[in-house]
PDB file of C-alpha atoms in Angstrom:
ATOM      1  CA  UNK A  26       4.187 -12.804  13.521  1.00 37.00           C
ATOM      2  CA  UNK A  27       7.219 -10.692  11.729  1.00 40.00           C
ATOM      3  CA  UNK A  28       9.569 -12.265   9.692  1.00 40.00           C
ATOM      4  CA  UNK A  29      13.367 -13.209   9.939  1.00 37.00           C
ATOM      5  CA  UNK A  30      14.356  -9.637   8.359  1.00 39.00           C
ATOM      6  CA  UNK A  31      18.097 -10.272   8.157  1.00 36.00           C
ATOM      7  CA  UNK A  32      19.436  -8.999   4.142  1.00 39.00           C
ATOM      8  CA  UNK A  33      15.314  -8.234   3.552  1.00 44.00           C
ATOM      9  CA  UNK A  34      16.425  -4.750   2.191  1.00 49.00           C
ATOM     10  CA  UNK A  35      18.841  -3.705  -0.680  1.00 51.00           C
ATOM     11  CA  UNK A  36      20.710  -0.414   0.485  1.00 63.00           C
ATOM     12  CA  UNK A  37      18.495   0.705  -2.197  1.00 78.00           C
ATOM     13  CA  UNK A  38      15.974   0.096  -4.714  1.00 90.00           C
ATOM     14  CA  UNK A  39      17.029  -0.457  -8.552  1.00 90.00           C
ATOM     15  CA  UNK A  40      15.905   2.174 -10.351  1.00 89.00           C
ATOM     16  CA  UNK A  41      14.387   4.325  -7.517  1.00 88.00           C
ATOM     17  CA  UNK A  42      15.967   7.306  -5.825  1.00 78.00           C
ATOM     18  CA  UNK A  43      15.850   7.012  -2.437  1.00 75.00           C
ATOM     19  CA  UNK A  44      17.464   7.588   0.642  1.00 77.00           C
ATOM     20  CA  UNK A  45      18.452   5.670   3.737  1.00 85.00           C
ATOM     21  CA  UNK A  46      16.075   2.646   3.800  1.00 90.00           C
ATOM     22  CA  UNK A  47      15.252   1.336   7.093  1.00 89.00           C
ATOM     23  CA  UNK A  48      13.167  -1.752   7.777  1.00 91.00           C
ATOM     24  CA  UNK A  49      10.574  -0.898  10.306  1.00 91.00           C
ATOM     25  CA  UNK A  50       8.513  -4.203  10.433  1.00 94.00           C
ATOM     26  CA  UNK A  51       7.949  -3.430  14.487  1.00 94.00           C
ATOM     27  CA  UNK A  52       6.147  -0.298  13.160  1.00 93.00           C
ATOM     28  CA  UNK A  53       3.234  -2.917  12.011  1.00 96.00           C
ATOM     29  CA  UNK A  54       2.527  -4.309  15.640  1.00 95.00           C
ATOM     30  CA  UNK A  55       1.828  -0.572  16.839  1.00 93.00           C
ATOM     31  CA  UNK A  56      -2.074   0.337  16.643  1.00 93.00           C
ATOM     32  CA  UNK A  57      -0.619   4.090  16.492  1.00 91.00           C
ATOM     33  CA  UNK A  58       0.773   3.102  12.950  1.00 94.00           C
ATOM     34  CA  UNK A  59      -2.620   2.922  11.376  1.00 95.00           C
ATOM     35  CA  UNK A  60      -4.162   5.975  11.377  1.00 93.00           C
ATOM     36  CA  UNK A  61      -1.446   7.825   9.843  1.00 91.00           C
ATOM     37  CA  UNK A  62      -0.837   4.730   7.290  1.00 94.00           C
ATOM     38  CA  UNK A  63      -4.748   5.082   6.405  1.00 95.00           C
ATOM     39  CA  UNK A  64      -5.197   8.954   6.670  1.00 92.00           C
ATOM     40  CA  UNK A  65      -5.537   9.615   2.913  1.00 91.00           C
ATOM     41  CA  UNK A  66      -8.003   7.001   2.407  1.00 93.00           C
ATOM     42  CA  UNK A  67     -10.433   8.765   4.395  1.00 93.00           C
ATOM     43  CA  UNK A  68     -11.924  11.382   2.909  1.00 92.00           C
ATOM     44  CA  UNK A  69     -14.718  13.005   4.680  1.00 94.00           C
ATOM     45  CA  UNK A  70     -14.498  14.503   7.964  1.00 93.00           C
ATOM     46  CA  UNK A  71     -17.225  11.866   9.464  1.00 94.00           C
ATOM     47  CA  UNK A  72     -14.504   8.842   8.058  1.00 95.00           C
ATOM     48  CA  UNK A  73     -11.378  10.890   9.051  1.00 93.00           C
ATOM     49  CA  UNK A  74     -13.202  10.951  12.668  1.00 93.00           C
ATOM     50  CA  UNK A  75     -14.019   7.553  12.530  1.00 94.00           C
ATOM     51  CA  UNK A  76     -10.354   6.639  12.163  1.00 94.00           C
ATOM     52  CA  UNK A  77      -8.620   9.119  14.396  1.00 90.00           C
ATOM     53  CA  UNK A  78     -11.247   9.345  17.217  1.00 83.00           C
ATOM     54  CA  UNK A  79      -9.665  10.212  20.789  1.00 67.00           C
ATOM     55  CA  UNK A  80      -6.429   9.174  19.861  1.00 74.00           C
ATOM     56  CA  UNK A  81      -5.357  12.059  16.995  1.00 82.00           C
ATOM     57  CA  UNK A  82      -2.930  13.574  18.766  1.00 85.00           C
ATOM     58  CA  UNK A  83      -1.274  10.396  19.861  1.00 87.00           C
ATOM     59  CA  UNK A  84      -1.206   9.546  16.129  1.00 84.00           C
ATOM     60  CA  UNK A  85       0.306  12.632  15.194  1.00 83.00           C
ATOM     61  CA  UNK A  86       2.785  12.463  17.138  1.00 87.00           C
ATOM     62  CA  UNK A  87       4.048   8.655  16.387  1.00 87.00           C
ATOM     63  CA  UNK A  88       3.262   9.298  12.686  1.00 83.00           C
ATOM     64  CA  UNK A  89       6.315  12.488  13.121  1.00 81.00           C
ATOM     65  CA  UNK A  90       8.282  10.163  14.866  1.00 84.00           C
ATOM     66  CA  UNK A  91       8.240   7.559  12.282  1.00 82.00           C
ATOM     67  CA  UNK A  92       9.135  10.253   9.530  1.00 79.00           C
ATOM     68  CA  UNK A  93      11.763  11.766  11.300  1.00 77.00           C
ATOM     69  CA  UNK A  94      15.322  11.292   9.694  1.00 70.00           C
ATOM     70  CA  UNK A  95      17.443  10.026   8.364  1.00 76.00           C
ATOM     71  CA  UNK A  96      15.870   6.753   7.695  1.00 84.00           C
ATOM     72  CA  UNK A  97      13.083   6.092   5.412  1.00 90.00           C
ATOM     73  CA  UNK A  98      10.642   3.198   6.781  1.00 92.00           C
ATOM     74  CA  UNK A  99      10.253   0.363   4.028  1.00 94.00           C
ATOM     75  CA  UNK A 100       7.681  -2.725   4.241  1.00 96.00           C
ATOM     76  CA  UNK A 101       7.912  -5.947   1.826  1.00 96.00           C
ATOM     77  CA  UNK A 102       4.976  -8.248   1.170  1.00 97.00           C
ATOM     78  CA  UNK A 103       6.109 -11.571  -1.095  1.00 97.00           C
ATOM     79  CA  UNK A 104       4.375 -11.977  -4.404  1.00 98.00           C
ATOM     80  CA  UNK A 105       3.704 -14.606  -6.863  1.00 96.00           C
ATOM     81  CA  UNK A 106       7.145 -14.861  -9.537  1.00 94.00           C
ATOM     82  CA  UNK A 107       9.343 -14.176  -6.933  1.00 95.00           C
ATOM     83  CA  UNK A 108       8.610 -10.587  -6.729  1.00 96.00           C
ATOM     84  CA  UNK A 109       8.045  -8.427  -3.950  1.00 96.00           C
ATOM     85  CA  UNK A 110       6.152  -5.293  -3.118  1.00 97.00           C
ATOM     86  CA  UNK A 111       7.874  -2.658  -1.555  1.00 96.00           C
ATOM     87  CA  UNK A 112       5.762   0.123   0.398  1.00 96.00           C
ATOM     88  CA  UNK A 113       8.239   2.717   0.940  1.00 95.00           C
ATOM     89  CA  UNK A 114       7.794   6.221   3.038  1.00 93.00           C
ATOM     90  CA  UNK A 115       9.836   8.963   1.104  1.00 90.00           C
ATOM     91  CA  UNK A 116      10.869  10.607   4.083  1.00 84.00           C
ATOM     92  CA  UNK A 117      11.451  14.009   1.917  1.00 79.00           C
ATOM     93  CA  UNK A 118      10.798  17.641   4.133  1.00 74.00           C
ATOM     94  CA  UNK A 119       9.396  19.061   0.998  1.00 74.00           C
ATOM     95  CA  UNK A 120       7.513  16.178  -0.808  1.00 78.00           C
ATOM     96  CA  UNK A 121       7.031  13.358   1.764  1.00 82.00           C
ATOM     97  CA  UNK A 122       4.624  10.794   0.571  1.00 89.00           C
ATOM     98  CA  UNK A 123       4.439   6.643   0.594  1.00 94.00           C
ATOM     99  CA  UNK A 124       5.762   4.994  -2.675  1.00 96.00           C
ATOM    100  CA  UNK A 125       4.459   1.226  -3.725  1.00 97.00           C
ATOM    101  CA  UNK A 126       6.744  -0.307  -5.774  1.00 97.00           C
ATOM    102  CA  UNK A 127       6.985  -3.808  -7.384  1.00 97.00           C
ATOM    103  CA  UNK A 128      10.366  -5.878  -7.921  1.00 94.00           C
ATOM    104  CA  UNK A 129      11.842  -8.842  -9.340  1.00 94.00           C
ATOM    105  CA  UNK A 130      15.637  -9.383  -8.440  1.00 90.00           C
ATOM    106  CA  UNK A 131      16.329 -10.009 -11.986  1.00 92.00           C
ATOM    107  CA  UNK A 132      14.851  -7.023 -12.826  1.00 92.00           C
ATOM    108  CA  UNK A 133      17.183  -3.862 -13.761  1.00 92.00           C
ATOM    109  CA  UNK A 134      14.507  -1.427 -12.092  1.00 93.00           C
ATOM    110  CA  UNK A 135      11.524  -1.683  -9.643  1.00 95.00           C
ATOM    111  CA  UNK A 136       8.401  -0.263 -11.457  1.00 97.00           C
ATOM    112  CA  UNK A 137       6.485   2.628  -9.166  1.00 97.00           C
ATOM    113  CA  UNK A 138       2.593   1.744  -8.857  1.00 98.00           C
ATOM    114  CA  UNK A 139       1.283   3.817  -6.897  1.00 97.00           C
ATOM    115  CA  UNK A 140       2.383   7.107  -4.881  1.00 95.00           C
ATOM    116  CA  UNK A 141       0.164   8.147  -1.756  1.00 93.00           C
ATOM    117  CA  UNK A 142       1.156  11.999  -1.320  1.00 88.00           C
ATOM    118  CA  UNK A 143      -0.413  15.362  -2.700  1.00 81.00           C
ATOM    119  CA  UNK A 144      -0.220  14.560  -5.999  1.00 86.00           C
ATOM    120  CA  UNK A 145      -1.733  10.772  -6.287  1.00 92.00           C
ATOM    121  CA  UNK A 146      -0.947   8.479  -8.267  1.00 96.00           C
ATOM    122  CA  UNK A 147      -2.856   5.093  -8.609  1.00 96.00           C
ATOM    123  CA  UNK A 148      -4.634   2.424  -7.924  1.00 97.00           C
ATOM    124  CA  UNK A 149      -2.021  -0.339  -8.173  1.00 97.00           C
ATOM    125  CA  UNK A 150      -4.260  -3.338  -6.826  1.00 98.00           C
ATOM    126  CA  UNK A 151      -7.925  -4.228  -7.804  1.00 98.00           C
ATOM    127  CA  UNK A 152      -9.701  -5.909  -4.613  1.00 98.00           C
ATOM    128  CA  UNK A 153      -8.772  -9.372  -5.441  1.00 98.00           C
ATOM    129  CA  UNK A 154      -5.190  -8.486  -5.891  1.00 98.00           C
ATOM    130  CA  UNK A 155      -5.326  -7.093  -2.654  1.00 98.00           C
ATOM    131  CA  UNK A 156      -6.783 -10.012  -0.508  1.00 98.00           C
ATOM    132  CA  UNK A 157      -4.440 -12.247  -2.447  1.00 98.00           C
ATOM    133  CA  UNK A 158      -1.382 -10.683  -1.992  1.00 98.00           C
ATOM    134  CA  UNK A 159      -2.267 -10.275   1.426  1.00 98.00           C
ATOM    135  CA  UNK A 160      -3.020 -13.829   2.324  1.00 98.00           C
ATOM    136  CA  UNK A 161      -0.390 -15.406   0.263  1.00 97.00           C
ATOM    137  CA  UNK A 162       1.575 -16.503   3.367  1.00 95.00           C
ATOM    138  CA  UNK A 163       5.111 -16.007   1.358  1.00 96.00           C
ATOM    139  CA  UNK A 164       7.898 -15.909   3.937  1.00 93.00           C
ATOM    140  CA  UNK A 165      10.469 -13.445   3.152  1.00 91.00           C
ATOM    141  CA  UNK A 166       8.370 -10.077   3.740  1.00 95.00           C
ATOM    142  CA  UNK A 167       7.908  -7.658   6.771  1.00 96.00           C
ATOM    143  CA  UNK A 168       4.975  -9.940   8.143  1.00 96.00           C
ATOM    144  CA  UNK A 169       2.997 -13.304   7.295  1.00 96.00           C
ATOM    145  CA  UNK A 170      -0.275 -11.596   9.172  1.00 98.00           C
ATOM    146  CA  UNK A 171      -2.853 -11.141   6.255  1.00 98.00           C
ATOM    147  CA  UNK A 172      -4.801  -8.561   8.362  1.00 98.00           C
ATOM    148  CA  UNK A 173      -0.969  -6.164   8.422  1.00 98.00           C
ATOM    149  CA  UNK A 174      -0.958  -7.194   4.619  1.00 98.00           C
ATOM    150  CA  UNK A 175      -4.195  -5.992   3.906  1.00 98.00           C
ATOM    151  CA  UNK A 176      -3.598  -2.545   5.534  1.00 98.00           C
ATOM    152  CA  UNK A 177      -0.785  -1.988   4.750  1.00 98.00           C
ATOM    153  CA  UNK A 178      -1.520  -2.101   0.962  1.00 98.00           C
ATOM    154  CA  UNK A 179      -4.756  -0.837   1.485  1.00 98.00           C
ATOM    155  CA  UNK A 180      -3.723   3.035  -0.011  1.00 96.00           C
ATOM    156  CA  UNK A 181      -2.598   1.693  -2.925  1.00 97.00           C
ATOM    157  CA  UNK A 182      -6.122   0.169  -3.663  1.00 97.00           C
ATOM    158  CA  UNK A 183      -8.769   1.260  -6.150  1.00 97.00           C
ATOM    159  CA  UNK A 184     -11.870  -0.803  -7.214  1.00 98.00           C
ATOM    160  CA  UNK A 185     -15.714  -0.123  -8.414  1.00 97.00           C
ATOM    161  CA  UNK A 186     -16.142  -4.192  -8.028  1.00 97.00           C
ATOM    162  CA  UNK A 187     -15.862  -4.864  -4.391  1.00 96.00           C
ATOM    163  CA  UNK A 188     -17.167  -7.538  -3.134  1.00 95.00           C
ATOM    164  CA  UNK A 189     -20.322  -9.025  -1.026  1.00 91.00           C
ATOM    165  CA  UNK A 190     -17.986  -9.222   2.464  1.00 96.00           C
ATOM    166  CA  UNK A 191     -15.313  -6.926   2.029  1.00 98.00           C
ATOM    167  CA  UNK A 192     -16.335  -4.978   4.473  1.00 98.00           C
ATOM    168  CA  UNK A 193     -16.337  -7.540   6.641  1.00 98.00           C
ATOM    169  CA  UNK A 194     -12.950  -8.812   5.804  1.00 98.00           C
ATOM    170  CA  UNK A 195     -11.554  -4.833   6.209  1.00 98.00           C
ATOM    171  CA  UNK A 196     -13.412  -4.608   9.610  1.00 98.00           C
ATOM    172  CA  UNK A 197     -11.896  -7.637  10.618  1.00 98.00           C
ATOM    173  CA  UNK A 198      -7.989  -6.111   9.851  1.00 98.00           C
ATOM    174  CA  UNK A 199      -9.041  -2.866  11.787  1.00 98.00           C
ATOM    175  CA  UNK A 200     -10.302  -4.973  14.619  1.00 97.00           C
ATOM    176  CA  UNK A 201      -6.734  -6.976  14.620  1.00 97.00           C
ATOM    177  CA  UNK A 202      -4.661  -4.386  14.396  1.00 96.00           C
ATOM    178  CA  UNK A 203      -5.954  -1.228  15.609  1.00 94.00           C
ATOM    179  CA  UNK A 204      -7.774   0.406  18.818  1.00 92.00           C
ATOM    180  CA  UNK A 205     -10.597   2.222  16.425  1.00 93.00           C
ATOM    181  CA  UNK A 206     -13.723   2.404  18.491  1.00 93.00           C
ATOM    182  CA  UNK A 207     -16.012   1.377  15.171  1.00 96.00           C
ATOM    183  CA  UNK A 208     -14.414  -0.599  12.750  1.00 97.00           C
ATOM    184  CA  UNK A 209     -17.400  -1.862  11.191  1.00 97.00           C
ATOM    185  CA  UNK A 210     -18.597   1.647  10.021  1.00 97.00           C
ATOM    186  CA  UNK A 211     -15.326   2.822   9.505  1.00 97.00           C
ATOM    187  CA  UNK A 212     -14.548  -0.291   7.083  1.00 98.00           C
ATOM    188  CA  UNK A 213     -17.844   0.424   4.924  1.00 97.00           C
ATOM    189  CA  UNK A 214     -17.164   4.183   4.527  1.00 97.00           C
ATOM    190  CA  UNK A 215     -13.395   3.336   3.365  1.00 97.00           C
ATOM    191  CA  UNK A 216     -14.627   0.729   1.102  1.00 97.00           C
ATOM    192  CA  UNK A 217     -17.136   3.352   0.042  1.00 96.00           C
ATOM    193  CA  UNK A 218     -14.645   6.309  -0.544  1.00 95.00           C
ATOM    194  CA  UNK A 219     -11.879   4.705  -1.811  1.00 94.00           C
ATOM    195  CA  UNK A 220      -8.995   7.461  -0.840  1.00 88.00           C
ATOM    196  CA  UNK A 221      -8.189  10.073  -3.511  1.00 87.00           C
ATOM    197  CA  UNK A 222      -8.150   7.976  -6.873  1.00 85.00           C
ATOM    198  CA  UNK A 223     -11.879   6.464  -5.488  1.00 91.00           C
ATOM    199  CA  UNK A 224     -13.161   3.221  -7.374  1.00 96.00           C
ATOM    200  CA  UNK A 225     -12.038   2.441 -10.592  1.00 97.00           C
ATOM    201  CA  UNK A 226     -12.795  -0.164 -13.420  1.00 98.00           C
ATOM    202  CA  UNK A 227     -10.954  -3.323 -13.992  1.00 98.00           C
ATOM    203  CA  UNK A 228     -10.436  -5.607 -17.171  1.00 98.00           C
ATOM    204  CA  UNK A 229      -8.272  -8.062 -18.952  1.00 96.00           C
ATOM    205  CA  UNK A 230      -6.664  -6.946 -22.022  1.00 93.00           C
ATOM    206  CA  UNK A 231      -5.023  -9.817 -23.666  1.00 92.00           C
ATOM    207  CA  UNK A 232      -3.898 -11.224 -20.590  1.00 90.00           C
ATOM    208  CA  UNK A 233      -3.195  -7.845 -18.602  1.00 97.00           C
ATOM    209  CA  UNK A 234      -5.594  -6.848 -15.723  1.00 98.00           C
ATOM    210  CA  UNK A 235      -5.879  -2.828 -16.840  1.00 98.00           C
ATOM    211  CA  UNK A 236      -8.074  -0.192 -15.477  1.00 98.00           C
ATOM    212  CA  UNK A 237      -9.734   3.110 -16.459  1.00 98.00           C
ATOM    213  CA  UNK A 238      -8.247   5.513 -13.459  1.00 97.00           C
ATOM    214  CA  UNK A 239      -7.084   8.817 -14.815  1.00 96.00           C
ATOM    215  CA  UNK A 240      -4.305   8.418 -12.555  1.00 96.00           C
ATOM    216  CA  UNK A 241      -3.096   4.974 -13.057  1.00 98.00           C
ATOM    217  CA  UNK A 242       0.229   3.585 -13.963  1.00 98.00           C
ATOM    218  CA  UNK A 243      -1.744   0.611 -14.868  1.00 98.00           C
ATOM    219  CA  UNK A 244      -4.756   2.284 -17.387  1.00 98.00           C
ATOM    220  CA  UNK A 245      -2.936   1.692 -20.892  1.00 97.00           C
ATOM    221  CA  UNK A 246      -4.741   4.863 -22.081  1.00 97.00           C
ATOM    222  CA  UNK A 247      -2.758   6.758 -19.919  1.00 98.00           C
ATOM    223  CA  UNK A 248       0.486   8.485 -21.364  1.00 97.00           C
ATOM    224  CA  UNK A 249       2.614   7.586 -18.703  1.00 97.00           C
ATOM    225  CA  UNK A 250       1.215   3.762 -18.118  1.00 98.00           C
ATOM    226  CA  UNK A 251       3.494   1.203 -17.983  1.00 98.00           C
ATOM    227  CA  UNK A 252       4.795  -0.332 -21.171  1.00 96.00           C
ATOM    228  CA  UNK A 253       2.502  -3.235 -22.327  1.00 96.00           C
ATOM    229  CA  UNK A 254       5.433  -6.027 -21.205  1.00 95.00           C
ATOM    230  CA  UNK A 255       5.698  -4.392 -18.002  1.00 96.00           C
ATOM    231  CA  UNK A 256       1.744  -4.346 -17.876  1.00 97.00           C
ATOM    232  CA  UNK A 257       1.704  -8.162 -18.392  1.00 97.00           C
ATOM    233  CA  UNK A 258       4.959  -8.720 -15.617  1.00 96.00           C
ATOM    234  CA  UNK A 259       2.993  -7.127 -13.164  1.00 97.00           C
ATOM    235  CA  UNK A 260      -0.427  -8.927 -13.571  1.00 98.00           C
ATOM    236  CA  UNK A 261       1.693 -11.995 -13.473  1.00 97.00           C
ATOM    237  CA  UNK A 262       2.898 -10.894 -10.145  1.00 97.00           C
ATOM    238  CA  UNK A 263      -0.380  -9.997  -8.876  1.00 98.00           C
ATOM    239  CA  UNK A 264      -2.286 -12.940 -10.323  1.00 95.00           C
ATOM    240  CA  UNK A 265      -4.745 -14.517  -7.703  1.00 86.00           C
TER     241      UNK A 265
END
């Protein structure tokens, strides 16, 4: 069930440069929306065909649709601390990718997790971070449905720990909100390929949940990781 969506959206987000937001929360109840949403976590042709199957072209199609200007689709999912995560598509001709973000109202700027485009960046949520922010049932977002939750912050995703009955749980989301043929298989070889960051390692560091992806706003060793305070804000927000 979608949310009351009245004053959901800022005209824009503090701190990132965007352009014409546009919540899209109908977008969600489409099974033509998932494909496209999930196309860069499959990467082998046999999962790419698992997710697309007859329907490509359809997908193709609604996916240019939904990118067509001037607006720029935006999604919320309620956090813990009164944050929210925003999953934003950056609706730009020349560098078009999906943005997940994480804000506090208090908060002078809403730190960028994770970028699904050419040019990854990521993960921003270990498994249990995942499955917690989607079934945290926090009104206020662009649906309550944990299996929309799930998917929708699915591509932002990275961890070597999954586990026993995750593929379950994912197969269970497809099944909900999609028309894929196999969503059993097609949950395991997601799980199994992890998009283009694949699984990475997760640990607490005095307090912080950190991990070791080469590409991760959240892996301290990385020079453009989040500063430590920021590091502990957002495990706070993502806590389970």
């Amino acid at each position: 069930m979608m949310a009351d969506v009245t004053n959901l959206h800022p005209d824009q987000i503090p701190g990132y440069e965007s352009g014409p937001l546009a919540h899209r929360p109908e977008l969600l109840d489409d099974p033509l929306f998932w494909p496209g949403h999930l196309y860069s976590c499959a990467t082998s042709e046999d999962t790419e065909e698992l997710l697309l199957g007859a329907d490509s072209d359809a997908a193709l199609a609604f996916h240019n649709r939904m990118l067509a200007p001037p607006g720029w689709p935006v999604f919320t999912v309620p956090v813990n601390e009164g944050c929210q995560l925003r999953v934003v598509y950056r609706n730009l001709k020349d560098d078009a990718g999906t943005d997940y973000l994480l804000h506090h109202p208090d908060w002078e700027r809403a730190e960028l997790l994770a970028s699904d485009d050419g040019h990854f960046m990521g993960p921003a949520l270990s498994w249990p971070e995942l499955t917690a922010a989607a079934d945290n049932g926090l009104a206020g977002g662009s649906t309550t449905d944990p299996h929309a939750r799930l998917l929708l912050l699915l591509p932002a995703f990275g961890d070597a720990a999954v586990p026993a009955g995750a593929v379950e749980r994912l197969a269970a989301a497809l099944r909900a909100r999609t028309a894929i043929d196999d969503p059993d298989r097609l949950a395991a070889a997601l799980l199994k390929e992890q998009g283009q960051c694949g699984p990475v390692h997760w640990t607490a560091e005095s307090g912080r949940q950190v991990n070791d992806g080469d590409l991760s706003y959240r892996n301290p060793a990385n020079d453009f990781a989040l500063p430590t305070d920021r590091l502990a804000l957002v495990t706070a927000a993502l806590a389970i």
